[in-house]
mmCIF file of N, CA and C in Angstrom:
data_model
loop_
_atom_site.group_PDB
_atom_site.id
_atom_site.type_symbol
_atom_site.label_atom_id
_atom_site.label_comp_id
_atom_site.label_asym_id
_atom_site.label_seq_id
_atom_site.Cartn_x
_atom_site.Cartn_y
_atom_site.Cartn_z
ATOM 1 N N UNK A 1 -15.178 135.154 79.767
ATOM 2 C CA UNK A 1 -15.586 134.313 78.664
ATOM 3 C C UNK A 1 -14.496 133.300 78.296
ATOM 4 N N UNK A 2 -13.278 133.639 78.562
ATOM 5 C CA UNK A 2 -12.184 132.731 78.232
ATOM 6 C C UNK A 2 -12.294 131.418 79.009
ATOM 7 N N UNK A 3 -12.711 131.477 80.268
ATOM 8 C CA UNK A 3 -12.806 130.269 81.076
ATOM 9 C C UNK A 3 -13.896 129.330 80.558
ATOM 10 N N UNK A 4 -14.993 129.860 80.067
ATOM 11 C CA UNK A 4 -16.062 129.025 79.495
ATOM 12 C C UNK A 4 -15.554 128.359 78.220
ATOM 13 N N UNK A 5 -14.765 129.081 77.443
ATOM 14 C CA UNK A 5 -14.206 128.551 76.201
ATOM 15 C C UNK A 5 -13.223 127.418 76.503
ATOM 16 N N UNK A 6 -12.479 127.543 77.568
ATOM 17 C CA UNK A 6 -11.476 126.528 77.924
ATOM 18 C C UNK A 6 -12.080 125.332 78.661
ATOM 19 N N UNK A 7 -13.288 125.457 79.104
ATOM 20 C CA UNK A 7 -13.928 124.416 79.910
ATOM 21 C C UNK A 7 -13.967 123.041 79.227
ATOM 22 N N UNK A 8 -14.363 122.924 77.960
ATOM 23 C CA UNK A 8 -14.371 121.594 77.326
ATOM 24 C C UNK A 8 -12.982 120.946 77.309
ATOM 25 N N UNK A 9 -11.963 121.733 77.078
ATOM 26 C CA UNK A 9 -10.600 121.210 77.081
ATOM 27 C C UNK A 9 -10.224 120.723 78.477
ATOM 28 N N UNK A 10 -10.589 121.481 79.476
ATOM 29 C CA UNK A 10 -10.300 121.108 80.851
ATOM 30 C C UNK A 10 -11.025 119.815 81.234
ATOM 31 N N UNK A 11 -12.278 119.705 80.818
ATOM 32 C CA UNK A 11 -13.059 118.486 81.097
ATOM 33 C C UNK A 11 -12.419 117.297 80.384
ATOM 34 N N UNK A 12 -12.022 117.493 79.144
ATOM 35 C CA UNK A 12 -11.387 116.421 78.369
ATOM 36 C C UNK A 12 -10.092 115.984 79.061
ATOM 37 N N UNK A 13 -9.295 116.948 79.513
ATOM 38 C CA UNK A 13 -8.048 116.615 80.199
ATOM 39 C C UNK A 13 -8.318 115.859 81.502
ATOM 40 N N UNK A 14 -9.349 116.271 82.210
ATOM 41 C CA UNK A 14 -9.703 115.586 83.457
ATOM 42 C C UNK A 14 -10.125 114.147 83.189
ATOM 43 N N UNK A 15 -10.933 113.967 82.157
ATOM 44 C CA UNK A 15 -11.377 112.611 81.809
ATOM 45 C C UNK A 15 -10.201 111.737 81.362
ATOM 46 N N UNK A 16 -9.286 112.337 80.626
ATOM 47 C CA UNK A 16 -8.088 111.603 80.209
ATOM 48 C C UNK A 16 -7.270 111.200 81.427
ATOM 49 N N UNK A 17 -7.157 112.107 82.378
ATOM 50 C CA UNK A 17 -6.423 111.820 83.606
ATOM 51 C C UNK A 17 -7.098 110.687 84.399
ATOM 52 N N UNK A 18 -8.420 110.723 84.483
ATOM 53 C CA UNK A 18 -9.172 109.666 85.178
ATOM 54 C C UNK A 18 -8.951 108.330 84.463
ATOM 55 N N UNK A 19 -9.009 108.341 83.136
ATOM 56 C CA UNK A 19 -8.802 107.125 82.351
ATOM 57 C C UNK A 19 -7.399 106.563 82.618
ATOM 58 N N UNK A 20 -6.403 107.437 82.622
ATOM 59 C CA UNK A 20 -5.028 106.999 82.882
ATOM 60 C C UNK A 20 -4.891 106.414 84.284
ATOM 61 N N UNK A 21 -5.567 107.032 85.242
ATOM 62 C CA UNK A 21 -5.531 106.526 86.621
ATOM 63 C C UNK A 21 -6.165 105.145 86.708
ATOM 64 N N UNK A 22 -7.289 104.972 86.038
ATOM 65 C CA UNK A 22 -7.967 103.670 86.040
ATOM 66 C C UNK A 22 -7.119 102.601 85.363
ATOM 67 N N UNK A 23 -6.448 102.983 84.292
ATOM 68 C CA UNK A 23 -5.545 102.052 83.613
ATOM 69 C C UNK A 23 -4.408 101.650 84.538
ATOM 70 N N UNK A 24 -3.880 102.617 85.262
ATOM 71 C CA UNK A 24 -2.802 102.340 86.217
ATOM 72 C C UNK A 24 -3.273 101.390 87.323
ATOM 73 N N UNK A 25 -4.486 101.633 87.821
ATOM 74 C CA UNK A 25 -5.053 100.755 88.860
ATOM 75 C C UNK A 25 -5.231 99.346 88.301
ATOM 76 N N UNK A 26 -5.731 99.231 87.077
ATOM 77 C CA UNK A 26 -5.920 97.931 86.434
ATOM 78 C C UNK A 26 -4.574 97.213 86.310
ATOM 79 N N UNK A 27 -3.537 97.949 85.879
ATOM 80 C CA UNK A 27 -2.202 97.359 85.745
ATOM 81 C C UNK A 27 -1.668 96.892 87.098
ATOM 82 N N UNK A 28 -1.966 97.655 88.144
ATOM 83 C CA UNK A 28 -1.539 97.261 89.489
ATOM 84 C C UNK A 28 -2.213 95.959 89.912
ATOM 85 N N UNK A 29 -3.504 95.840 89.649
ATOM 86 C CA UNK A 29 -4.215 94.611 89.993
ATOM 87 C C UNK A 29 -3.694 93.426 89.183
ATOM 88 N N UNK A 30 -3.361 93.679 87.925
ATOM 89 C CA UNK A 30 -2.790 92.622 87.093
ATOM 90 C C UNK A 30 -1.457 92.166 87.671
ATOM 91 N N UNK A 31 -0.661 93.115 88.093
ATOM 92 C CA UNK A 31 0.628 92.797 88.704
ATOM 93 C C UNK A 31 0.448 92.005 89.994
ATOM 94 N N UNK A 32 -0.517 92.412 90.818
ATOM 95 C CA UNK A 32 -0.815 91.695 92.066
ATOM 96 C C UNK A 32 -1.265 90.266 91.744
ATOM 97 N N UNK A 33 -2.131 90.130 90.741
ATOM 98 C CA UNK A 33 -2.619 88.805 90.334
ATOM 99 C C UNK A 33 -1.449 87.930 89.892
ATOM 100 N N UNK A 34 -0.531 88.497 89.101
ATOM 101 C CA UNK A 34 0.631 87.741 88.635
ATOM 102 C C UNK A 34 1.516 87.323 89.809
ATOM 103 N N UNK A 35 1.681 88.218 90.773
ATOM 104 C CA UNK A 35 2.478 87.899 91.956
ATOM 105 C C UNK A 35 1.844 86.770 92.757
ATOM 106 N N UNK A 36 0.529 86.830 92.933
ATOM 107 C CA UNK A 36 -0.171 85.776 93.667
ATOM 108 C C UNK A 36 -0.088 84.434 92.937
ATOM 109 N N UNK A 37 -0.164 84.482 91.617
ATOM 110 C CA UNK A 37 -0.019 83.258 90.828
ATOM 111 C C UNK A 37 1.379 82.674 91.015
ATOM 112 N N UNK A 38 2.372 83.541 91.029
ATOM 113 C CA UNK A 38 3.753 83.094 91.241
ATOM 114 C C UNK A 38 3.922 82.462 92.618
ATOM 115 N N UNK A 39 3.320 83.082 93.636
ATOM 116 C CA UNK A 39 3.383 82.532 94.996
ATOM 117 C C UNK A 39 2.687 81.172 95.036
ATOM 118 N N UNK A 40 1.520 81.075 94.390
ATOM 119 C CA UNK A 40 0.788 79.807 94.339
ATOM 120 C C UNK A 40 1.643 78.731 93.678
ATOM 121 N N UNK A 41 2.308 79.088 92.568
ATOM 122 C CA UNK A 41 3.166 78.127 91.873
ATOM 123 C C UNK A 41 4.337 77.693 92.752
ATOM 124 N N UNK A 42 4.866 78.629 93.542
ATOM 125 C CA UNK A 42 5.959 78.290 94.464
ATOM 126 C C UNK A 42 5.492 77.292 95.513
ATOM 127 N N UNK A 43 4.296 77.518 96.068
ATOM 128 C CA UNK A 43 3.773 76.584 97.065
ATOM 129 C C UNK A 43 3.493 75.215 96.444
ATOM 130 N N UNK A 44 3.022 75.207 95.208
ATOM 131 C CA UNK A 44 2.788 73.936 94.513
ATOM 132 C C UNK A 44 4.113 73.196 94.336
ATOM 133 N N UNK A 45 5.144 73.946 93.968
ATOM 134 C CA UNK A 45 6.475 73.351 93.799
ATOM 135 C C UNK A 45 6.992 72.793 95.121
ATOM 136 N N UNK A 46 6.794 73.559 96.201
ATOM 137 C CA UNK A 46 7.219 73.093 97.530
ATOM 138 C C UNK A 46 6.438 71.839 97.914
ATOM 139 N N UNK A 47 5.132 71.842 97.621
ATOM 140 C CA UNK A 47 4.281 70.692 97.935
ATOM 141 C C UNK A 47 4.750 69.455 97.171
ATOM 142 N N UNK A 48 5.197 69.629 95.919
ATOM 143 C CA UNK A 48 5.623 68.498 95.094
ATOM 144 C C UNK A 48 7.051 68.041 95.404
ATOM 145 N N UNK A 49 7.824 68.859 96.104
ATOM 146 C CA UNK A 49 9.220 68.523 96.387
ATOM 147 C C UNK A 49 9.395 67.216 97.152
ATOM 148 N N UNK A 50 8.625 66.954 98.233
ATOM 149 C CA UNK A 50 8.826 65.685 98.945
ATOM 150 C C UNK A 50 8.680 64.464 98.043
ATOM 151 N N UNK A 51 7.740 64.498 97.100
ATOM 152 C CA UNK A 51 7.573 63.385 96.175
ATOM 153 C C UNK A 51 8.804 63.244 95.303
ATOM 154 N N UNK A 52 9.314 64.368 94.829
ATOM 155 C CA UNK A 52 10.505 64.353 93.991
ATOM 156 C C UNK A 52 11.704 63.813 94.777
ATOM 157 N N UNK A 53 11.845 64.254 96.034
ATOM 158 C CA UNK A 53 12.942 63.785 96.885
ATOM 159 C C UNK A 53 12.781 62.295 97.167
ATOM 160 N N UNK A 54 11.544 61.876 97.432
ATOM 161 C CA UNK A 54 11.257 60.463 97.714
ATOM 162 C C UNK A 54 11.622 59.603 96.507
ATOM 163 N N UNK A 55 11.390 60.102 95.301
ATOM 164 C CA UNK A 55 11.665 59.329 94.089
ATOM 165 C C UNK A 55 13.137 59.360 93.684
ATOM 166 N N UNK A 56 13.923 60.254 94.265
ATOM 167 C CA UNK A 56 15.328 60.392 93.874
ATOM 168 C C UNK A 56 16.146 59.114 94.062
ATOM 169 N N UNK A 57 16.083 58.446 95.237
ATOM 170 C CA UNK A 57 16.887 57.214 95.378
ATOM 171 C C UNK A 57 16.547 56.169 94.319
ATOM 172 N N UNK A 58 15.282 56.032 93.979
ATOM 173 C CA UNK A 58 14.882 55.077 92.942
ATOM 174 C C UNK A 58 15.473 55.493 91.602
ATOM 175 N N UNK A 59 15.440 56.788 91.329
ATOM 176 C CA UNK A 59 15.989 57.305 90.080
ATOM 177 C C UNK A 59 17.500 57.061 90.018
ATOM 178 N N UNK A 60 18.190 57.291 91.133
ATOM 179 C CA UNK A 60 19.644 57.063 91.181
ATOM 180 C C UNK A 60 19.928 55.578 90.976
ATOM 181 N N UNK A 61 19.174 54.719 91.675
ATOM 182 C CA UNK A 61 19.355 53.261 91.544
ATOM 183 C C UNK A 61 19.137 52.840 90.095
ATOM 184 N N UNK A 62 18.095 53.375 89.465
ATOM 185 C CA UNK A 62 17.812 53.026 88.068
ATOM 186 C C UNK A 62 18.948 53.490 87.157
ATOM 187 N N UNK A 63 19.503 54.674 87.438
ATOM 188 C CA UNK A 63 20.617 55.189 86.636
ATOM 189 C C UNK A 63 21.852 54.297 86.786
ATOM 190 N N UNK A 64 22.145 53.908 88.026
ATOM 191 C CA UNK A 64 23.303 53.033 88.254
ATOM 192 C C UNK A 64 23.097 51.669 87.604
ATOM 193 N N UNK A 65 21.866 51.166 87.668
ATOM 194 C CA UNK A 65 21.559 49.888 87.027
ATOM 195 C C UNK A 65 21.762 50.009 85.522
ATOM 196 N N UNK A 66 21.325 51.122 84.968
ATOM 197 C CA UNK A 66 21.495 51.356 83.537
ATOM 198 C C UNK A 66 22.976 51.402 83.166
ATOM 199 N N UNK A 67 23.776 52.083 83.994
ATOM 200 C CA UNK A 67 25.222 52.142 83.739
ATOM 201 C C UNK A 67 25.819 50.741 83.827
ATOM 202 N N UNK A 68 25.408 50.000 84.854
ATOM 203 C CA UNK A 68 25.945 48.646 85.048
ATOM 204 C C UNK A 68 25.612 47.776 83.844
ATOM 205 N N UNK A 69 24.371 47.886 83.378
ATOM 206 C CA UNK A 69 23.966 47.057 82.242
ATOM 207 C C UNK A 69 24.701 47.442 80.961
ATOM 208 N N UNK A 70 24.970 48.726 80.795
ATOM 209 C CA UNK A 70 25.628 49.160 79.557
ATOM 210 C C UNK A 70 27.136 48.944 79.597
ATOM 211 N N UNK A 71 27.728 48.849 80.794
ATOM 212 C CA UNK A 71 29.191 48.713 80.884
ATOM 213 C C UNK A 71 29.620 47.368 81.455
ATOM 214 N N UNK A 72 28.664 46.581 81.968
ATOM 215 C CA UNK A 72 28.956 45.314 82.626
ATOM 216 C C UNK A 72 29.856 45.491 83.846
ATOM 217 N N UNK A 73 29.831 46.702 84.469
ATOM 218 C CA UNK A 73 30.582 46.946 85.701
ATOM 219 C C UNK A 73 29.630 46.700 86.861
ATOM 220 N N UNK A 74 29.997 45.835 87.814
ATOM 221 C CA UNK A 74 29.096 45.610 88.953
ATOM 222 C C UNK A 74 28.812 46.911 89.696
ATOM 223 N N UNK A 75 27.578 47.059 90.137
ATOM 224 C CA UNK A 75 27.138 48.281 90.817
ATOM 225 C C UNK A 75 27.951 48.550 92.074
ATOM 226 N N UNK A 76 28.477 47.537 92.703
ATOM 227 C CA UNK A 76 29.254 47.707 93.939
ATOM 228 C C UNK A 76 30.474 48.594 93.679
ATOM 229 N N UNK A 77 31.075 48.501 92.475
ATOM 230 C CA UNK A 77 32.229 49.340 92.156
ATOM 231 C C UNK A 77 31.825 50.794 91.925
ATOM 232 N N UNK A 78 30.619 50.981 91.391
ATOM 233 C CA UNK A 78 30.153 52.344 91.106
ATOM 234 C C UNK A 78 29.781 53.096 92.374
ATOM 235 N N UNK A 79 29.266 52.384 93.362
ATOM 236 C CA UNK A 79 28.806 53.056 94.581
ATOM 237 C C UNK A 79 29.896 53.115 95.636
ATOM 238 N N UNK A 80 30.951 52.309 95.477
ATOM 239 C CA UNK A 80 32.017 52.288 96.473
ATOM 240 C C UNK A 80 31.653 51.475 97.691
ATOM 241 N N UNK A 81 30.545 50.748 97.617
ATOM 242 C CA UNK A 81 30.098 49.960 98.774
ATOM 243 C C UNK A 81 30.913 48.682 98.889
#
């Protein structure tokens, strides 16, 4: 008779264990999703890098022009050319 009395508790514990397992699986999928998002963002960053590199010389030229205009120093002295 003791085993029948303990049965509801055992069932409750089993259900709690199943719930915890499902929560763990959900957390794992969330982690996988976050990792995939991070990888996607990395590829997007890599894809955008050539544009950023291509724009760098223009940005440097604009910066040197700005320095030249603010200091009246010819750009040839700043670049060493």
